[in-house]
CSV table of C-alpha atoms in Angstrom, one decimal:
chain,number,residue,atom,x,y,z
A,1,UNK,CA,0.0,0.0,0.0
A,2,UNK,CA,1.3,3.7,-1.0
A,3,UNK,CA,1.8,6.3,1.8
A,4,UNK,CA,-1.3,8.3,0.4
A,5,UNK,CA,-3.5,4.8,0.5
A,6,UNK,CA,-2.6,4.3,4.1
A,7,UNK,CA,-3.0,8.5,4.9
A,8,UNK,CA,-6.9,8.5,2.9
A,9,UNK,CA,-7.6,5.3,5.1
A,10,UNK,CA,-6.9,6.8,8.3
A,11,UNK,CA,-8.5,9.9,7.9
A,12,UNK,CA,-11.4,10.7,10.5
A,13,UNK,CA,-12.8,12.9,8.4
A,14,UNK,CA,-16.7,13.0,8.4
A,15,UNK,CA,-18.2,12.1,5.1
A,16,UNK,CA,-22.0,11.4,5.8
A,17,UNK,CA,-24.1,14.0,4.3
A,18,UNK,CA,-26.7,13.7,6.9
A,19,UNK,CA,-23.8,14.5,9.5
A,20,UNK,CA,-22.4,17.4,7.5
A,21,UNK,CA,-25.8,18.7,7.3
A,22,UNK,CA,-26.4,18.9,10.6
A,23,UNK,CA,-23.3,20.3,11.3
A,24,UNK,CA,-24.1,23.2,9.1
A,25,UNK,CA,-27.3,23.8,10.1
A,26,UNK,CA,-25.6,24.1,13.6
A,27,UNK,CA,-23.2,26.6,12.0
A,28,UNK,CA,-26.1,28.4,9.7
A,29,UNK,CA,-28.1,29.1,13.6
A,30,UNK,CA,-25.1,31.2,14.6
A,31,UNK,CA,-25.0,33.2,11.6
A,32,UNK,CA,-26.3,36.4,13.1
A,33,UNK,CA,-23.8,36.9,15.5
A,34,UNK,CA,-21.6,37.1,12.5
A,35,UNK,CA,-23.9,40.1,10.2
A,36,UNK,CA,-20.9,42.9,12.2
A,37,UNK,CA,-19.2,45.8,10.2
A,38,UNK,CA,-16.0,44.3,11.3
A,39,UNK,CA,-16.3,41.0,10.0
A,40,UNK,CA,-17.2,42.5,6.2
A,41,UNK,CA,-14.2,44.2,6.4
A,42,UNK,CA,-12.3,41.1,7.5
A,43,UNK,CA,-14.1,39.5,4.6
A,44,UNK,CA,-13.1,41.6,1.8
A,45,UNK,CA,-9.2,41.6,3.4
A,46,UNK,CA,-9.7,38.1,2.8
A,47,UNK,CA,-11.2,38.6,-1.2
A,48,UNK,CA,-9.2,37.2,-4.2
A,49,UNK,CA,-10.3,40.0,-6.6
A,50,UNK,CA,-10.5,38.1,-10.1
A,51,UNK,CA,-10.6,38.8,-13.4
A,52,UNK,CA,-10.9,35.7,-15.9
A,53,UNK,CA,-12.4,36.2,-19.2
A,54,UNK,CA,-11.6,35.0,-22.5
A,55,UNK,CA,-11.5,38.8,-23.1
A,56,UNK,CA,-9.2,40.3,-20.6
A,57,UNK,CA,-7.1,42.4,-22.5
A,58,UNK,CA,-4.2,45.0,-21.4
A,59,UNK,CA,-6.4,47.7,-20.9
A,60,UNK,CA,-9.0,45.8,-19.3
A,61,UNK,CA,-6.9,44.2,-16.8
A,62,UNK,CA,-5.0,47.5,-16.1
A,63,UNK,CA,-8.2,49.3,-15.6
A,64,UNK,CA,-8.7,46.2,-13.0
A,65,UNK,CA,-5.5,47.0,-11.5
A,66,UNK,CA,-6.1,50.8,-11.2
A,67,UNK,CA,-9.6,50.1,-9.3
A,68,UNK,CA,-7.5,48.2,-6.4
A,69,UNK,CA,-5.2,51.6,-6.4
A,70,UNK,CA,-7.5,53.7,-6.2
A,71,UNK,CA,-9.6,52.2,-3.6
A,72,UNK,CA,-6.4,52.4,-1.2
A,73,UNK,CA,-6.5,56.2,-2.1
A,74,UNK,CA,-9.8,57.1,-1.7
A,75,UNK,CA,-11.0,54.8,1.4
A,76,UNK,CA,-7.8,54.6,3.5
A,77,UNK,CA,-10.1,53.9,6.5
A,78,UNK,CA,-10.6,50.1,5.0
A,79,UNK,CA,-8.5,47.3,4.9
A,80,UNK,CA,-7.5,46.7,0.8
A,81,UNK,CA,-8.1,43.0,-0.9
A,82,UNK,CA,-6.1,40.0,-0.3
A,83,UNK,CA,-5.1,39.6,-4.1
A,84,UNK,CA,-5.7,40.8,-7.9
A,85,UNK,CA,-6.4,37.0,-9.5
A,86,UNK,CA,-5.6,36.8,-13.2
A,87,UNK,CA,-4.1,34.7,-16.0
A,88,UNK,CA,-0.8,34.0,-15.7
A,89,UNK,CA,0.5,36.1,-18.5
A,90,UNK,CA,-0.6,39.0,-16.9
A,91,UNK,CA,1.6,38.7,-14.0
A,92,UNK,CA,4.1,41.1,-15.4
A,93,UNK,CA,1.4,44.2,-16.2
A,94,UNK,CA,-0.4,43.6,-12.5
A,95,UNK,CA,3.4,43.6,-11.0
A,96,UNK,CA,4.1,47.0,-13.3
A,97,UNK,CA,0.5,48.8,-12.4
A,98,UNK,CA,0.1,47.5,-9.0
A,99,UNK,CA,1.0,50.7,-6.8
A,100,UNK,CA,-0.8,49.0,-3.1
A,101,UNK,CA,2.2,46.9,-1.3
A,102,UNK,CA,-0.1,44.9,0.8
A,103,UNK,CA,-2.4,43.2,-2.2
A,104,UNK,CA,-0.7,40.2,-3.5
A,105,UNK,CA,-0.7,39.1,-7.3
A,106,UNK,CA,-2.1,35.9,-7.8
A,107,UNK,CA,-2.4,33.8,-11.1
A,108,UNK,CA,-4.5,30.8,-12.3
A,109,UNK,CA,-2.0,28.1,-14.2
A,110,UNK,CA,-1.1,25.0,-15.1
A,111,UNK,CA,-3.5,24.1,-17.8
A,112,UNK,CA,-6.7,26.1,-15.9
A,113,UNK,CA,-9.8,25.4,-16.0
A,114,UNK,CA,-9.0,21.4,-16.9
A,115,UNK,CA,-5.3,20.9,-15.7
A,116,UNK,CA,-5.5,18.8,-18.4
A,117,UNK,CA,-2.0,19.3,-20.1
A,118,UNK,CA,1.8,17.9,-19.8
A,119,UNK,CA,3.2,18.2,-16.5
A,120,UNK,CA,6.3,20.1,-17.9
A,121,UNK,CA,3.5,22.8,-19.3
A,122,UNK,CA,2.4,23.5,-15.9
A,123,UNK,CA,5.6,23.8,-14.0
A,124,UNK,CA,6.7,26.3,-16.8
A,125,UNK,CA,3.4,28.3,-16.9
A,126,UNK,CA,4.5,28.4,-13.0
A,127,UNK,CA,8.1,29.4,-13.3
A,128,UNK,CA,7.2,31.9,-15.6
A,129,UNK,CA,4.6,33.4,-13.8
A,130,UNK,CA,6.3,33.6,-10.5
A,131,UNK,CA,9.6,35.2,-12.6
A,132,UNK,CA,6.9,37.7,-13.8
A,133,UNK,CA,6.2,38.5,-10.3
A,134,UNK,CA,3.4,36.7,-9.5
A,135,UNK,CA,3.3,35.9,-5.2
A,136,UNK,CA,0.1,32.9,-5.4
A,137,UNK,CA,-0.2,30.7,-8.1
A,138,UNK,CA,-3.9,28.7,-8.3
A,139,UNK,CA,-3.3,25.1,-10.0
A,140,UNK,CA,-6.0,22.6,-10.8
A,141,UNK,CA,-5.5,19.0,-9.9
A,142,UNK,CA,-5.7,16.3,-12.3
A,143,UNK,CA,-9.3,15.1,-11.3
A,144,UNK,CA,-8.7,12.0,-14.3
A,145,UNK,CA,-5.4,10.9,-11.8
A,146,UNK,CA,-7.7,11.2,-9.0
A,147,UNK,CA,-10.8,9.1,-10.0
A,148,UNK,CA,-8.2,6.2,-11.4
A,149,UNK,CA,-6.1,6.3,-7.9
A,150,UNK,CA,-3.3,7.1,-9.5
A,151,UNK,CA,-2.2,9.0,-6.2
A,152,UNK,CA,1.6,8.8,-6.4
A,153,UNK,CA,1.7,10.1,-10.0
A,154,UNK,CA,-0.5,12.6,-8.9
A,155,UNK,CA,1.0,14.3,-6.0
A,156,UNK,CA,4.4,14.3,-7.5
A,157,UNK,CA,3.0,16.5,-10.2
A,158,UNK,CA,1.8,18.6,-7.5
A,159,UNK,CA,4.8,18.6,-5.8
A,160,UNK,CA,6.8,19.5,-9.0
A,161,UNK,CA,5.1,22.3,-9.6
A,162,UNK,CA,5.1,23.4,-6.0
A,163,UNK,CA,8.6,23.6,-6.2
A,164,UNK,CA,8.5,25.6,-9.8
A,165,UNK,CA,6.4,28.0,-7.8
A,166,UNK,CA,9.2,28.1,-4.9
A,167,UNK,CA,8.3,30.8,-2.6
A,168,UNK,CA,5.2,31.4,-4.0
A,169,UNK,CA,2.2,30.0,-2.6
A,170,UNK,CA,0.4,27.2,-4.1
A,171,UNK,CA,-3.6,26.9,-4.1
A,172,UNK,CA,-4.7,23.6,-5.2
A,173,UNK,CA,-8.1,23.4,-6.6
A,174,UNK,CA,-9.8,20.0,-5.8
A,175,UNK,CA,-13.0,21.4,-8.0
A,176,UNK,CA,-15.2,20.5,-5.8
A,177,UNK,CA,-18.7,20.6,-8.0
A,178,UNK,CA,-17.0,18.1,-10.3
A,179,UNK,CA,-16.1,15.6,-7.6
A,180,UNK,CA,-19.6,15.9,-5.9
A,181,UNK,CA,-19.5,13.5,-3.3
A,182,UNK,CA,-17.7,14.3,0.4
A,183,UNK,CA,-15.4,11.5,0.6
A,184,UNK,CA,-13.5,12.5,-3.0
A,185,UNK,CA,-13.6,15.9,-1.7
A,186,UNK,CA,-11.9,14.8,1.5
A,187,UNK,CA,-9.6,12.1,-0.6
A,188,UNK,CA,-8.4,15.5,-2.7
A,189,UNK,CA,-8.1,17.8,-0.1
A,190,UNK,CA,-6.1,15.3,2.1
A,191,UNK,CA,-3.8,14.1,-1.4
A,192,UNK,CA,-3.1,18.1,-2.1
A,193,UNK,CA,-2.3,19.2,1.2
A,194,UNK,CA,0.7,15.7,1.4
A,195,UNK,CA,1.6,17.8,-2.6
A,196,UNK,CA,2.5,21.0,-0.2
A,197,UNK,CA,0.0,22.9,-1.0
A,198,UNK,CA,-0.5,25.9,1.1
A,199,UNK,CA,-4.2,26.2,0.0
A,200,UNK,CA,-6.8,24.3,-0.9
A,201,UNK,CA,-9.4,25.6,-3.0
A,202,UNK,CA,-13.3,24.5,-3.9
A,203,UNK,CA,-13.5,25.6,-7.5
A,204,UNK,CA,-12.4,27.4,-10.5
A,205,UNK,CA,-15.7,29.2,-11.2
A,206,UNK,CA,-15.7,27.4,-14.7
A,207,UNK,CA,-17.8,24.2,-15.9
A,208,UNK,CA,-18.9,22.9,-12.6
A,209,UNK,CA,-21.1,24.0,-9.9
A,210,UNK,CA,-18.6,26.4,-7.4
A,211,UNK,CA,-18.4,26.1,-4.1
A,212,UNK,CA,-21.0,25.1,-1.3
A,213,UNK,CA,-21.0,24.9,2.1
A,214,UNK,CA,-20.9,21.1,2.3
A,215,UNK,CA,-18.0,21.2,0.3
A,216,UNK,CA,-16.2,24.0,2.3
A,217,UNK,CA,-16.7,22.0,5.8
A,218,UNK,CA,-15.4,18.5,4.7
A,219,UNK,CA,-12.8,20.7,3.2
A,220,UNK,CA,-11.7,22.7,6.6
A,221,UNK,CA,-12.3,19.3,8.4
A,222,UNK,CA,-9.6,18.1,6.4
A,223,UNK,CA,-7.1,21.0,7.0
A,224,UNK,CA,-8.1,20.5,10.9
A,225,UNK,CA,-7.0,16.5,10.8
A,226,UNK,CA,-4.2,17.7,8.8
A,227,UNK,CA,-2.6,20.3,10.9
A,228,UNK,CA,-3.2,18.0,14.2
A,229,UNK,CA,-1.0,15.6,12.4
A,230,UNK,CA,1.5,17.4,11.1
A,231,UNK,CA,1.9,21.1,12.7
A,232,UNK,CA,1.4,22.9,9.7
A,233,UNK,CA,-1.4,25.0,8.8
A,234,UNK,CA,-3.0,25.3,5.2
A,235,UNK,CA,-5.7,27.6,4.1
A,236,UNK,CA,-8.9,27.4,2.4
A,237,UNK,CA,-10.4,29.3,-0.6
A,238,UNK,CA,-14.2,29.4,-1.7
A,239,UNK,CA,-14.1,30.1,-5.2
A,240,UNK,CA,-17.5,30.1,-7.7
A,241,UNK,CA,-20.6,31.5,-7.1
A,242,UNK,CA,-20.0,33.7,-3.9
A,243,UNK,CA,-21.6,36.6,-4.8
A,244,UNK,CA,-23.4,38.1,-2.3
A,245,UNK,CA,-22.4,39.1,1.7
A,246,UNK,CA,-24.8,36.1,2.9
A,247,UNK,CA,-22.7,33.7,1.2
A,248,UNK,CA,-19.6,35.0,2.1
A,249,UNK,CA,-20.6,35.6,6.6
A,250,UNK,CA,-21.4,31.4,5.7
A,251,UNK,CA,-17.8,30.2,4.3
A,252,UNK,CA,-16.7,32.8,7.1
A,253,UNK,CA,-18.4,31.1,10.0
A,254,UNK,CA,-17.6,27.7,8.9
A,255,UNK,CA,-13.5,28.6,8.6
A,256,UNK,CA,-14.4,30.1,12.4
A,257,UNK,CA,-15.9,27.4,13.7
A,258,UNK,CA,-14.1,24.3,12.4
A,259,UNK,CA,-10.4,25.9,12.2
A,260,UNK,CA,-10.8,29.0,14.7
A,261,UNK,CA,-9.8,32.4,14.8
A,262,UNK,CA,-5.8,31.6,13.9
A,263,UNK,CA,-7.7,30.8,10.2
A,264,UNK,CA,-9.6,34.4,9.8
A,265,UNK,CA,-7.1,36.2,7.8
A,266,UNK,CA,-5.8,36.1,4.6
A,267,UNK,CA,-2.9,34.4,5.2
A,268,UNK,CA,-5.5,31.6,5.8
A,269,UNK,CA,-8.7,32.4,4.1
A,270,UNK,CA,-9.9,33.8,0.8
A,271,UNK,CA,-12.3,33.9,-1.0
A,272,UNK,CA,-12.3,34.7,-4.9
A,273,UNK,CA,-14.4,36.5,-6.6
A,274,UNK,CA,-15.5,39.8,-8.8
A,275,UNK,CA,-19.0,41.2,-8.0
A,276,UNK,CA,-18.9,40.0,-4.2
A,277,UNK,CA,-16.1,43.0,-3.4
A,278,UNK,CA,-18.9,45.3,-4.4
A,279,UNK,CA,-21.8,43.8,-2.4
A,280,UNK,CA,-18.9,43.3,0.4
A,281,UNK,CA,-18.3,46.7,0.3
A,282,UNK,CA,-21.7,47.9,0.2
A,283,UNK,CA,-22.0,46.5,3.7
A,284,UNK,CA,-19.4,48.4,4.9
A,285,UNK,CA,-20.7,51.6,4.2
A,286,UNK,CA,-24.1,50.6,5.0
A,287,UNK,CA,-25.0,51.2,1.4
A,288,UNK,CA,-27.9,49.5,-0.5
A,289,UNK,CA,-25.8,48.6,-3.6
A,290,UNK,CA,-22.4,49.6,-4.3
A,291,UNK,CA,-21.0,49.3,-8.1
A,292,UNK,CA,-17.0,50.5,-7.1
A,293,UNK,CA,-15.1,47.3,-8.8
């Protein structure tokens, strides 16, 4: 039996759906206690502000760019976003236009949406975009390597690109709507985090269904069992379909109460997205609607 076998076998990780759902509705109770000015802003420190359309273009994404800037100029009062989240060949133009320190630059690669390509693609798409400047690079497992147990072959392409990525994190995307059931979500959370990932993450927002809360709590359950075993702390990412501040307060209590309060930061958490900044932001001006990204 291969290391991985023997990890996925031992796992504690709960998996019955009736069990989750109680433990959400548990979680879903408690949700008012959450609805505080403070915890938007915390939410939208925590937002991967994305761009990725066929038809992102240099002036598009630089006009993407300058809306991060000029938030940190006009609204100094409020924590910035977590990240600008774009292809990978616009690493280089977010590094040239980005003028806010704190907001990182991440980059979907590796084959995205599928991660269906040669290996060697995807560690170069990495190098190059972490020479570019990118700081976070968002990879998609091979969900084909998954449902044939291929494990080893698997999580040394992880691994390989990890290392490609060197000092830049790594956000492994499980794709969670594909996989639908919550013992292949735990199986792929478990397999990336033993690849080094330093995130896992539901969805890519393309094809499938994007994240859910069932989805996000097997997932943080995972990261729980893994750091009790190993010391080391990974974070989560909700990606796909958050759009409005309801959905967000959810995959922010669940992080809370599964991981704790360590998790509630965006060295930790994320969430990406494009239209929720807006309706993140309205909340924390106590505005109606708010159309600023």
């Amino acid at each position: 039996m291969d290391r991985y076998r023997k990890v996925l076998q031992e796992s504690q990780v709960p998996v019955n759906p009736e069990s989750i759902k109680k433990e959400l509705e548990k979680i879903v109770e408690k949700l008012p206690e959450y609805r505080k000015s403070e915890v938007y802003a915390k939410i939208f420190n925590c937002i991967d502000l994305t761009t990725l359309n066929t038809t992102d273009s240099q002036d598009s994404v630089t006009g993407f760019i300058q809306r991060v800037n000029d938030f940190d100029n006009e609204y100094p009062q409020f924590p910035n976003v977590a990240a600008i989240c774009v292809f990978s060949n616009f690493a280089g133009l977010v590094r040239s236009v980005l003028e806010v320190s704190g907001v990182k630059i991440a980059v979907v690669a590796g084959g995205f949406p599928s991660g269906q390509t040669f290996t060697a693609v995807k560690v170069a798409d990495t190098a190059l975009a972490v020479a570019e400047g990118a700081d976070e690079v968002d990879v998609v497992m091979n969900l084909g390597m998954l449902k044939d147990g291929n494990y080893e072959e698997l999580c040394d392409e992880l691994i390989e690109v990890k290392h490609a990525a060197k000092d830049a994190y790594m956000k492994v995307i499980i794709e969670s709507g594909a996989l639908k059931e919550p013992q292949q979500i735990r199986d792929a959370s478990i397999l990336a985090m033993y690849s080094e990932a330093d995130f896992i993450k539901t969805s890519t927002g393309k094809g499938y269904d994007g994240a859910s809360p069932e989805a996000a709590l097997v997932m943080c359950k995972a990261i729980q069992e893994y750091y009790e075993k190993t010391g080391r702390k990974v974070g989560f990412k909700a990606a796909g379909g958050v759009r409005s501040a309801e959905d967000a307060i959810l995959y922010y209590a669940i992080v809370k109460e599964v991981l704790g309060e360590e998790w509630l930061n965006n060295e930790f958490f994320r969430i990406g997205a494009s239209s929720l900044a807006n309706a993140i932001f309205a909340k924390m001006i106590d505005e109606e609607e708010v159309k600023y990204f």
